[in-house]
Amino acid sequence: MSTSLSLDLFCKVVDNFGDIGICWRLARQLQREHGIAVTLWVDDMQTFRRICPQIDVAAERQQVDHIAVRHWASQEGEFSAADVADIVIEFFGCDIPLGYIAAMAQRPQRPVWLNLEGLSAEEWVEGCHSLPSKHPRLPLTKYFFFPGFTEKTGGLLCEKGLEAERLAYLSDPAAVPAFLSSLGVTEAEAAAMKVSLFCYPYAPVAELFAAWCGGEQSVTCLVPEGVASDAVANFLGQPALPGAVRSQGALTVRVLPFVPQQDYDKLLWSCDLNFVRGEDSWVRAQWAGKSFIWHIYAQDENLHHKKLRAFLQRYAAGSALDAFSLRWNDAGEGDWPTLWNALAAAMPEISAKSSDWQQKILSNGDLATNLTKFCASLK
Ligand code: TRH
């Protein structure tokens, strides 16, 4: 692919961090590794700033990390063919401005138009990946691009240097203590089993905390600000603000600041077990090489339970992880101390198998590379 390609990536932030988290990651990788000039259109600059503190929330246009960032403030606006990029991506079916679509149709060489979908391990994804959809009126075709776990999907986001970065971080004996200390974690807290917790507010956090309190293993649970705030505040007996900490029985819970996205990887690498959610943190946990528990975004009619089971079946990490994950997502039975003891015992084996899993899911290339290849195949 030529290095002079331009790409417009449209992202609507819907009450979470994942949409902008995924788009920001993809934008940087396309620019860095594929030389594409990316413009990222984002409707919610405040949320963007939580994961990327360099963002100026008041700026209509800005350049951050070699990406042109535009505040996508409305669906109005006049666009000409010259405003349209070579590749146009709408993330997760967000409706791009009608004026922009009309301009796409005016462009002498039509752009490649993709809808980047959400990640699922279900089999139907293979049948839908790369399907075309013709515009009802205009001479334009949109293609559905699905991330996924098999060679018949678009793959997963993974930067080229990520594993080397992780290994360098972990092989420096000063790096983990320095990083944890920068977040306020004490040496004594760092000596216990370290668990990062990122989940939706309806996760059974209080029950898990009770099992950890009464357990034999010392656990330090690190919770970024804003995550499961009610359950965390109940345990702490005070608001769940950064720096708040309390120990009871074998458990210490500490609230961390919400870290910038690049530091979130370090948090995952530094912990022994990671609770993740949604899509982007879930994928990052798979690159972290540690045991992880996925909290899936709840859908009507428990559709998410099907998605969870589809993943657990592919991941095949054993009955302890399956049982714990199902219970964490309200899709299974079992008492928490028993589930926890079984998971804790299985963790070394689960981590040991993680590099085989990584190789398997990366065997067909990463998402950014697959996406650029797909675009080139349409030209
Ligand atoms: O925020 P999420 O719940 O987003 C999800 C997904 O986008 C999913 O596709 C969508 O259906 C659902 O929302 C509604 O979880 P996710 O995907 O893990 O994204 C979180 C992002 O926040 C990720 O990029 C990591 C980042 N993050 C930080 O940068 N710092 C932090 O301290 C934490 C906890 C997360």
Tab-separated table of C-alpha atoms and ligand atoms in Angstrom:
chain	number	residue	atom	x	y	z
A	1	MET	CA	0.000	0.000	0.000
A	2	SER	CA	1.273	3.502	-0.850
A	3	THR	CA	2.370	5.711	2.016
A	4	SER	CA	0.267	8.651	0.886
A	5	LEU	CA	-3.149	7.202	1.638
A	6	SER	CA	-5.543	9.235	3.722
A	7	LEU	CA	-8.177	7.805	6.057
A	8	ASP	CA	-11.124	9.322	7.920
A	9	LEU	CA	-12.184	7.356	10.993
A	10	PHE	CA	-15.529	8.347	12.528
A	11	CYS	CA	-16.139	7.466	16.184
A	12	LYS	CA	-19.261	8.068	18.267
A	13	VAL	CA	-18.665	7.554	21.956
A	14	VAL	CA	-21.632	5.761	23.503
A	15	ASP	CA	-21.406	5.923	27.281
A	16	ASN	CA	-18.142	3.978	27.524
A	17	PHE	CA	-14.431	4.225	26.808
A	18	GLY	CA	-14.155	1.320	24.421
A	19	ASP	CA	-15.306	2.989	21.220
A	20	ILE	CA	-12.774	5.802	21.404
A	21	GLY	CA	-10.244	3.392	22.976
A	22	ILE	CA	-10.404	1.123	19.937
A	23	CYS	CA	-10.452	3.969	17.394
A	24	TRP	CA	-7.532	5.779	19.002
A	25	ARG	CA	-5.473	2.603	19.056
A	26	LEU	CA	-6.340	1.780	15.440
A	27	ALA	CA	-5.653	5.339	14.262
A	28	ARG	CA	-2.154	5.354	15.769
A	29	GLN	CA	-1.298	1.929	14.445
A	30	LEU	CA	-2.455	2.767	10.904
A	31	GLN	CA	-0.339	5.906	10.975
A	32	ARG	CA	2.770	4.424	12.583
A	33	GLU	CA	2.946	1.043	10.955
A	34	HIS	CA	1.241	1.676	7.619
A	35	GLY	CA	2.101	5.319	6.924
A	36	ILE	CA	-1.545	6.332	6.486
A	37	ALA	CA	-2.562	9.938	7.181
A	38	VAL	CA	-5.414	9.461	9.638
A	39	THR	CA	-8.072	11.939	10.686
A	40	LEU	CA	-10.050	10.809	13.718
A	41	TRP	CA	-13.507	12.373	14.096
A	42	VAL	CA	-14.788	12.150	17.679
A	43	ASP	CA	-18.052	13.441	19.123
A	44	ASP	CA	-17.092	13.350	22.838
A	45	MET	CA	-13.768	15.018	23.582
A	46	GLN	CA	-14.146	14.730	27.374
A	47	THR	CA	-14.199	10.950	27.261
A	48	PHE	CA	-11.348	10.995	24.759
A	49	ARG	CA	-9.281	13.021	27.220
A	50	ARG	CA	-9.744	10.398	29.960
A	51	ILE	CA	-7.773	7.865	27.929
A	52	CYS	CA	-5.518	10.436	26.208
A	53	PRO	CA	-4.684	13.408	28.474
A	54	GLN	CA	-3.034	15.400	25.613
A	55	ILE	CA	-6.463	16.054	24.102
A	56	ASP	CA	-7.618	19.675	24.238
A	57	VAL	CA	-11.367	19.336	24.736
A	58	ALA	CA	-12.038	22.833	23.364
A	59	ALA	CA	-10.146	22.436	20.097
A	60	GLU	CA	-12.138	21.828	16.955
A	61	ARG	CA	-8.994	20.519	15.201
A	62	GLN	CA	-5.727	19.372	16.726
A	63	GLN	CA	-2.769	17.152	15.942
A	64	VAL	CA	-2.024	14.540	18.609
A	65	ASP	CA	0.578	11.816	18.211
A	66	HIS	CA	0.638	12.407	14.412
A	67	ILE	CA	-3.125	11.959	14.169
A	68	ALA	CA	-5.388	14.802	13.029
A	69	VAL	CA	-8.197	14.904	15.570
A	70	ARG	CA	-11.458	16.662	14.637
A	71	HIS	CA	-14.310	17.373	16.993
A	72	TRP	CA	-17.351	15.811	15.304
A	73	ALA	CA	-19.823	18.269	16.771
A	74	SER	CA	-22.824	17.755	14.477
A	75	GLN	CA	-24.254	15.925	11.503
A	76	GLU	CA	-24.525	19.199	9.597
A	77	GLY	CA	-21.795	20.708	7.476
A	78	GLU	CA	-20.839	21.103	3.870
A	79	PHE	CA	-18.372	18.687	2.366
A	80	SER	CA	-16.829	18.538	-1.087
A	81	ALA	CA	-15.193	15.604	-2.860
A	82	ALA	CA	-11.804	17.064	-1.897
A	83	ASP	CA	-12.685	16.677	1.803
A	84	VAL	CA	-13.152	12.919	1.459
A	85	ALA	CA	-10.297	10.557	2.338
A	86	ASP	CA	-9.148	7.497	0.342
A	87	ILE	CA	-10.524	5.236	3.067
A	88	VAL	CA	-13.542	6.032	5.238
A	89	ILE	CA	-14.288	3.997	8.340
A	90	GLU	CA	-17.379	4.323	10.459
A	91	PHE	CA	-16.930	2.624	13.771
A	92	PHE	CA	-19.683	0.375	15.017
A	93	GLY	CA	-22.364	1.582	12.613
A	94	CYS	CA	-22.171	5.246	13.623
A	95	ASP	CA	-23.977	7.358	11.021
A	96	ILE	CA	-21.534	9.638	9.286
A	97	PRO	CA	-22.889	13.030	8.130
A	98	LEU	CA	-25.163	12.811	5.083
A	99	GLY	CA	-23.233	15.685	3.477
A	100	TYR	CA	-20.029	13.660	3.792
A	101	ILE	CA	-21.665	10.612	2.186
A	102	ALA	CA	-22.903	12.768	-0.696
A	103	ALA	CA	-19.345	14.087	-1.140
A	104	MET	CA	-18.028	10.498	-1.170
A	105	ALA	CA	-20.217	9.822	-4.175
A	106	GLN	CA	-18.839	12.944	-5.921
A	107	ARG	CA	-15.226	11.855	-5.548
A	108	PRO	CA	-13.787	10.798	-8.943
A	109	GLN	CA	-12.148	7.775	-7.327
A	110	ARG	CA	-14.655	6.496	-4.779
A	111	PRO	CA	-13.232	5.949	-1.306
A	112	VAL	CA	-13.119	2.513	0.259
A	113	TRP	CA	-15.935	2.621	2.817
A	114	LEU	CA	-15.880	0.284	5.793
A	115	ASN	CA	-18.061	-0.272	8.804
A	116	LEU	CA	-15.797	-1.603	11.560
A	117	GLU	CA	-17.896	-3.878	13.749
A	118	GLY	CA	-17.623	-5.088	17.343
A	119	LEU	CA	-15.676	-8.179	18.381
A	120	SER	CA	-17.367	-11.501	18.964
A	121	ALA	CA	-16.073	-15.075	19.056
A	122	GLU	CA	-19.317	-16.424	17.577
A	123	GLU	CA	-19.187	-18.426	14.352
A	124	TRP	CA	-21.605	-16.253	12.358
A	125	VAL	CA	-18.942	-13.518	12.246
A	126	GLU	CA	-16.994	-15.468	9.618
A	127	GLY	CA	-19.989	-15.391	7.261
A	128	CYS	CA	-20.507	-11.637	7.643
A	129	HIS	CA	-16.913	-10.412	7.559
A	130	SER	CA	-16.165	-8.367	4.405
A	131	LEU	CA	-19.731	-8.509	3.043
A	132	PRO	CA	-20.633	-5.580	0.761
A	133	SER	CA	-23.743	-3.441	1.093
A	134	LYS	CA	-24.709	-1.170	-1.793
A	135	HIS	CA	-26.004	2.297	-0.991
A	136	PRO	CA	-29.709	2.448	-1.953
A	137	ARG	CA	-29.300	5.592	-4.086
A	138	LEU	CA	-25.679	6.588	-4.486
A	139	PRO	CA	-22.913	4.778	-6.397
A	140	LEU	CA	-21.206	3.656	-3.188
A	141	THR	CA	-20.582	0.296	-1.516
A	142	LYS	CA	-19.911	-0.142	2.161
A	143	TYR	CA	-18.105	-3.239	3.461
A	144	PHE	CA	-18.542	-4.801	6.883
A	145	PHE	CA	-15.228	-5.455	8.553
A	146	PHE	CA	-15.385	-7.751	11.581
A	147	PRO	CA	-12.591	-8.238	14.077
A	148	GLY	CA	-12.340	-11.827	15.230
A	149	PHE	CA	-10.382	-14.836	16.359
A	150	THR	CA	-10.083	-16.850	13.143
A	151	GLU	CA	-8.500	-16.513	9.713
A	152	LYS	CA	-11.922	-15.825	8.182
A	153	THR	CA	-12.246	-12.581	10.184
A	154	GLY	CA	-10.304	-9.319	10.375
A	155	GLY	CA	-8.246	-10.384	13.405
A	156	LEU	CA	-7.461	-8.367	16.518
A	157	LEU	CA	-5.762	-5.054	17.213
A	158	CYS	CA	-2.142	-5.663	18.201
A	159	GLU	CA	0.760	-3.310	17.642
A	160	LYS	CA	3.930	-4.726	16.118
A	161	GLY	CA	6.197	-3.844	19.035
A	162	LEU	CA	3.765	-4.703	21.820
A	163	GLU	CA	5.244	-8.024	22.946
A	164	ALA	CA	8.805	-6.630	22.898
A	165	GLU	CA	7.624	-3.663	24.962
A	166	ARG	CA	5.933	-5.956	27.463
A	167	LEU	CA	9.007	-8.162	27.786
A	168	ALA	CA	11.321	-5.161	28.232
A	169	TYR	CA	9.032	-3.785	30.935
A	170	LEU	CA	8.863	-7.074	32.822
A	171	SER	CA	12.580	-7.805	32.531
A	172	ASP	CA	13.524	-4.517	34.198
A	173	PRO	CA	13.355	-5.282	37.956
A	174	ALA	CA	12.749	-1.612	38.766
A	175	ALA	CA	9.952	-1.050	36.252
A	176	VAL	CA	6.963	-2.740	37.929
A	177	PRO	CA	7.696	-1.341	41.438
A	178	ALA	CA	8.239	2.144	39.977
A	179	PHE	CA	5.020	2.033	37.969
A	180	LEU	CA	2.907	0.731	40.856
A	181	SER	CA	4.461	3.223	43.244
A	182	SER	CA	3.613	6.057	40.811
A	183	LEU	CA	-0.028	4.986	41.241
A	184	GLY	CA	0.278	5.087	45.037
A	185	VAL	CA	0.576	1.301	45.584
A	186	THR	CA	2.768	0.552	48.614
A	187	GLU	CA	5.476	-2.135	48.725
A	188	ALA	CA	3.395	-4.251	51.100
A	189	GLU	CA	0.376	-4.032	48.790
A	190	ALA	CA	2.540	-4.932	45.803
A	191	ALA	CA	3.825	-8.042	47.596
A	192	ALA	CA	0.336	-9.607	47.667
A	193	MET	CA	-1.433	-11.167	44.681
A	194	LYS	CA	-2.232	-8.149	42.525
A	195	VAL	CA	-5.565	-7.961	40.758
A	196	SER	CA	-6.776	-5.149	38.506
A	197	LEU	CA	-10.529	-4.655	38.396
A	198	PHE	CA	-12.377	-3.170	35.423
A	199	CYS	CA	-16.021	-4.204	35.068
A	200	TYR	CA	-19.536	-2.832	34.598
A	201	PRO	CA	-21.395	-1.530	37.665
A	202	TYR	CA	-23.616	-4.634	37.867
A	203	ALA	CA	-20.743	-7.109	38.425
A	204	PRO	CA	-20.993	-9.063	41.723
A	205	VAL	CA	-18.086	-7.144	43.225
A	206	ALA	CA	-19.318	-7.236	46.844
A	207	GLU	CA	-19.560	-11.048	46.778
A	208	LEU	CA	-16.086	-11.389	45.327
A	209	PHE	CA	-14.632	-8.963	47.875
A	210	ALA	CA	-16.218	-11.045	50.658
A	211	ALA	CA	-14.574	-14.211	49.299
A	212	TRP	CA	-11.204	-12.469	49.068
A	213	CYS	CA	-11.528	-11.053	52.613
A	214	GLY	CA	-12.125	-14.533	54.029
A	215	GLY	CA	-9.526	-16.281	51.867
A	216	GLU	CA	-6.013	-17.439	52.721
A	217	GLN	CA	-4.279	-15.653	49.878
A	218	SER	CA	-3.490	-11.950	50.423
A	219	VAL	CA	-5.030	-9.987	47.564
A	220	THR	CA	-4.472	-6.369	46.552
A	221	CYS	CA	-7.273	-5.237	44.297
A	222	LEU	CA	-6.489	-2.147	42.214
A	223	VAL	CA	-9.559	-0.358	40.891
A	224	PRO	CA	-9.361	2.636	38.542
A	225	GLU	CA	-11.576	5.550	39.551
A	226	GLY	CA	-15.152	5.286	38.328
A	227	VAL	CA	-15.201	1.481	38.134
A	228	ALA	CA	-17.863	-0.306	40.234
A	229	SER	CA	-17.894	2.840	42.365
A	230	ASP	CA	-20.840	1.875	44.587
A	231	ALA	CA	-19.495	-1.545	45.564
A	232	VAL	CA	-15.995	-0.159	46.035
A	233	ALA	CA	-17.231	2.781	48.154
A	234	ASN	CA	-19.265	0.355	50.285
A	235	PHE	CA	-16.173	-1.698	50.971
A	236	LEU	CA	-14.025	1.367	51.630
A	237	GLY	CA	-16.598	3.127	53.808
A	238	GLN	CA	-15.744	6.317	51.902
A	239	PRO	CA	-16.105	7.652	48.340
A	240	ALA	CA	-14.131	5.657	45.775
A	241	LEU	CA	-11.667	8.417	44.922
A	242	PRO	CA	-8.036	7.930	43.832
A	243	GLY	CA	-5.854	7.135	46.840
A	244	ALA	CA	-8.696	5.675	48.927
A	245	VAL	CA	-7.615	2.360	50.423
A	246	ARG	CA	-8.843	-0.133	53.005
A	247	SER	CA	-7.766	-3.569	54.165
A	248	GLN	CA	-10.022	-6.171	55.679
A	249	GLY	CA	-9.046	-9.797	56.278
A	250	ALA	CA	-6.838	-10.910	53.379
A	251	LEU	CA	-8.062	-8.147	51.042
A	252	THR	CA	-6.787	-4.649	50.362
A	253	VAL	CA	-8.733	-2.511	47.916
A	254	ARG	CA	-7.058	0.588	46.495
A	255	VAL	CA	-8.596	3.117	44.124
A	256	LEU	CA	-6.227	4.241	41.367
A	257	PRO	CA	-6.531	7.246	39.129
A	258	PHE	CA	-8.040	6.316	35.762
A	259	VAL	CA	-4.779	5.818	33.862
A	260	PRO	CA	-4.025	6.976	30.296
A	261	GLN	CA	-4.541	4.198	27.765
A	262	GLN	CA	-0.820	3.499	27.301
A	263	ASP	CA	-0.392	3.009	31.042
A	264	TYR	CA	-3.363	0.675	31.184
A	265	ASP	CA	-1.231	-1.988	29.449
A	266	LYS	CA	1.401	-1.574	32.153
A	267	LEU	CA	-1.245	-2.074	34.808
A	268	LEU	CA	-2.332	-5.339	33.137
A	269	TRP	CA	1.288	-6.512	32.796
A	270	SER	CA	2.009	-5.660	36.443
A	271	CYS	CA	-0.884	-7.659	37.905
A	272	ASP	CA	-1.287	-11.402	38.409
A	273	LEU	CA	-4.943	-11.424	37.423
A	274	ASN	CA	-6.949	-8.890	35.429
A	275	PHE	CA	-10.671	-8.316	35.374
A	276	VAL	CA	-11.492	-6.650	32.052
A	277	ARG	CA	-14.665	-5.743	30.202
A	278	GLY	CA	-16.198	-4.750	26.846
A	279	GLU	CA	-13.762	-5.131	23.973
A	280	ASP	CA	-10.496	-3.211	24.089
A	281	SER	CA	-9.411	-4.074	27.654
A	282	TRP	CA	-10.489	-7.678	26.969
A	283	VAL	CA	-8.154	-7.863	23.959
A	284	ARG	CA	-5.307	-6.159	25.851
A	285	ALA	CA	-5.647	-8.744	28.627
A	286	GLN	CA	-5.091	-11.442	26.012
A	287	TRP	CA	-1.765	-9.854	25.051
A	288	ALA	CA	-0.780	-9.398	28.722
A	289	GLY	CA	-0.005	-13.091	29.216
A	290	LYS	CA	-1.794	-13.261	32.581
A	291	SER	CA	-5.057	-14.852	33.668
A	292	PHE	CA	-8.057	-12.656	33.032
A	293	ILE	CA	-11.785	-12.629	33.664
A	294	TRP	CA	-13.996	-10.941	31.086
A	295	HIS	CA	-17.097	-8.968	32.058
A	296	ILE	CA	-19.164	-8.774	28.911
A	297	TYR	CA	-21.510	-5.880	28.157
A	298	ALA	CA	-25.038	-7.062	29.010
A	299	GLN	CA	-27.563	-7.340	26.181
A	300	ASP	CA	-31.297	-7.962	26.044
A	301	GLU	CA	-32.476	-11.578	26.343
A	302	ASN	CA	-29.039	-12.531	27.702
A	303	LEU	CA	-27.575	-12.547	24.208
A	304	HIS	CA	-24.251	-11.754	25.829
A	305	HIS	CA	-24.225	-15.140	27.562
A	306	LYS	CA	-24.087	-16.776	24.148
A	307	LYS	CA	-21.156	-14.558	23.210
A	308	LEU	CA	-19.396	-15.332	26.464
A	309	ARG	CA	-19.799	-19.089	25.982
A	310	ALA	CA	-18.562	-18.819	22.395
A	311	PHE	CA	-15.387	-17.156	23.656
A	312	LEU	CA	-14.847	-19.563	26.545
A	313	GLN	CA	-15.182	-22.469	24.148
A	314	ARG	CA	-12.516	-21.055	21.822
A	315	TYR	CA	-10.247	-19.987	24.653
A	316	ALA	CA	-10.473	-23.406	26.350
A	317	ALA	CA	-8.590	-22.387	29.493
A	318	GLY	CA	-10.228	-25.040	31.662
A	319	SER	CA	-13.174	-25.538	33.979
A	320	ALA	CA	-11.991	-23.203	36.780
A	321	LEU	CA	-11.819	-20.165	34.498
A	322	ASP	CA	-15.045	-21.131	32.722
A	323	ALA	CA	-16.999	-21.554	35.959
A	324	PHE	CA	-15.684	-18.316	37.450
A	325	SER	CA	-16.344	-16.341	34.235
A	326	LEU	CA	-19.900	-17.663	33.919
A	327	ARG	CA	-20.671	-16.804	37.550
A	328	TRP	CA	-19.089	-13.329	37.200
A	329	ASN	CA	-21.442	-12.703	34.271
A	330	ASP	CA	-24.508	-14.106	36.045
A	331	ALA	CA	-24.597	-17.103	33.721
A	332	GLY	CA	-23.541	-19.820	36.154
A	333	GLU	CA	-23.762	-21.176	39.675
A	334	GLY	CA	-21.325	-21.777	42.508
A	335	ASP	CA	-20.218	-20.229	45.763
A	336	TRP	CA	-17.537	-17.570	45.520
A	337	PRO	CA	-14.879	-19.014	47.854
A	338	THR	CA	-14.938	-22.328	45.959
A	339	LEU	CA	-14.849	-20.609	42.571
A	340	TRP	CA	-12.023	-18.338	43.678
A	341	ASN	CA	-9.883	-21.123	45.170
A	342	ALA	CA	-10.220	-23.139	41.981
A	343	LEU	CA	-9.326	-20.160	39.798
A	344	ALA	CA	-6.341	-19.169	41.952
A	345	ALA	CA	-5.010	-22.748	41.735
A	346	ALA	CA	-5.426	-22.802	37.941
A	347	MET	CA	-3.848	-19.391	37.268
A	348	PRO	CA	-0.242	-20.538	36.718
A	349	GLU	CA	-1.386	-23.063	34.119
A	350	ILE	CA	-3.677	-20.529	32.418
A	351	SER	CA	-0.844	-17.973	32.136
A	352	ALA	CA	1.543	-20.653	30.850
A	353	LYS	CA	-0.825	-21.386	27.954
A	354	SER	CA	-1.331	-17.743	27.031
A	355	SER	CA	1.477	-17.496	24.488
A	356	ASP	CA	0.062	-20.449	22.504
A	357	TRP	CA	-3.260	-18.632	22.444
A	358	GLN	CA	-1.603	-15.397	21.309
A	359	GLN	CA	0.192	-17.164	18.474
A	360	LYS	CA	-3.009	-18.841	17.387
A	361	ILE	CA	-5.064	-15.661	17.212
A	362	LEU	CA	-2.286	-13.702	15.541
A	363	SER	CA	-1.453	-16.389	12.981
A	364	ASN	CA	-3.501	-14.593	10.344
A	365	GLY	CA	-2.122	-11.133	11.090
A	366	ASP	CA	-3.361	-8.225	13.155
A	367	LEU	CA	-6.453	-6.159	12.458
A	368	ALA	CA	-4.735	-3.010	11.178
A	369	THR	CA	-2.651	-5.005	8.681
A	370	ASN	CA	-5.653	-7.068	7.568
A	371	LEU	CA	-7.682	-3.910	7.137
A	372	THR	CA	-5.078	-2.237	4.925
A	373	LYS	CA	-4.755	-5.419	2.843
A	374	PHE	CA	-8.517	-5.584	2.446
A	375	CYS	CA	-8.653	-1.942	1.314
A	376	ALA	CA	-5.848	-2.581	-1.200
A	377	SER	CA	-7.732	-5.596	-2.573
A	378	LEU	CA	-10.722	-3.379	-3.418
A	379	LYS	CA	-8.750	-0.825	-5.404
B	1	TRH	O1	-15.521	1.080	27.963
B	1	TRH	P1	-15.916	-0.283	27.581
B	1	TRH	O2	-17.005	-0.852	28.366
B	1	TRH	O3	-16.274	-0.296	26.061
B	1	TRH	C1	-17.150	-1.270	25.518
B	1	TRH	C2	-16.704	-1.722	24.141
B	1	TRH	O4	-16.389	-0.686	23.291
B	1	TRH	C3	-17.797	-2.526	23.526
B	1	TRH	O5	-17.473	-2.803	22.173
B	1	TRH	C4	-19.113	-1.814	23.588
B	1	TRH	O6	-20.112	-2.655	23.129
B	1	TRH	C5	-19.435	-1.462	25.005
B	1	TRH	O7	-18.409	-0.677	25.517
B	1	TRH	C6	-20.715	-0.694	25.112
B	1	TRH	O8	-14.661	-1.299	27.708
B	1	TRH	P2	-13.383	-1.471	26.770
B	1	TRH	O9	-13.780	-1.860	25.387
B	1	TRH	O10	-12.498	-2.393	27.472
B	1	TRH	O11	-12.694	-0.052	26.690
B	1	TRH	C7	-12.093	0.559	27.775
B	1	TRH	C8	-10.967	1.459	27.302
B	1	TRH	O12	-10.516	2.266	28.381
B	1	TRH	C9	-9.758	0.678	26.818
B	1	TRH	O13	-9.199	1.313	25.668
B	1	TRH	C10	-8.761	0.771	27.967
B	1	TRH	C11	-9.101	2.133	28.515
B	1	TRH	N1	-8.744	2.357	29.922
B	1	TRH	C12	-7.795	3.332	30.205
B	1	TRH	O14	-7.250	3.962	29.283
B	1	TRH	N2	-7.480	3.567	31.512
B	1	TRH	C13	-8.051	2.882	32.539
B	1	TRH	O15	-7.711	3.168	33.725
B	1	TRH	C14	-9.007	1.886	32.224
B	1	TRH	C15	-9.652	1.097	33.342
B	1	TRH	C16	-9.337	1.646	30.912
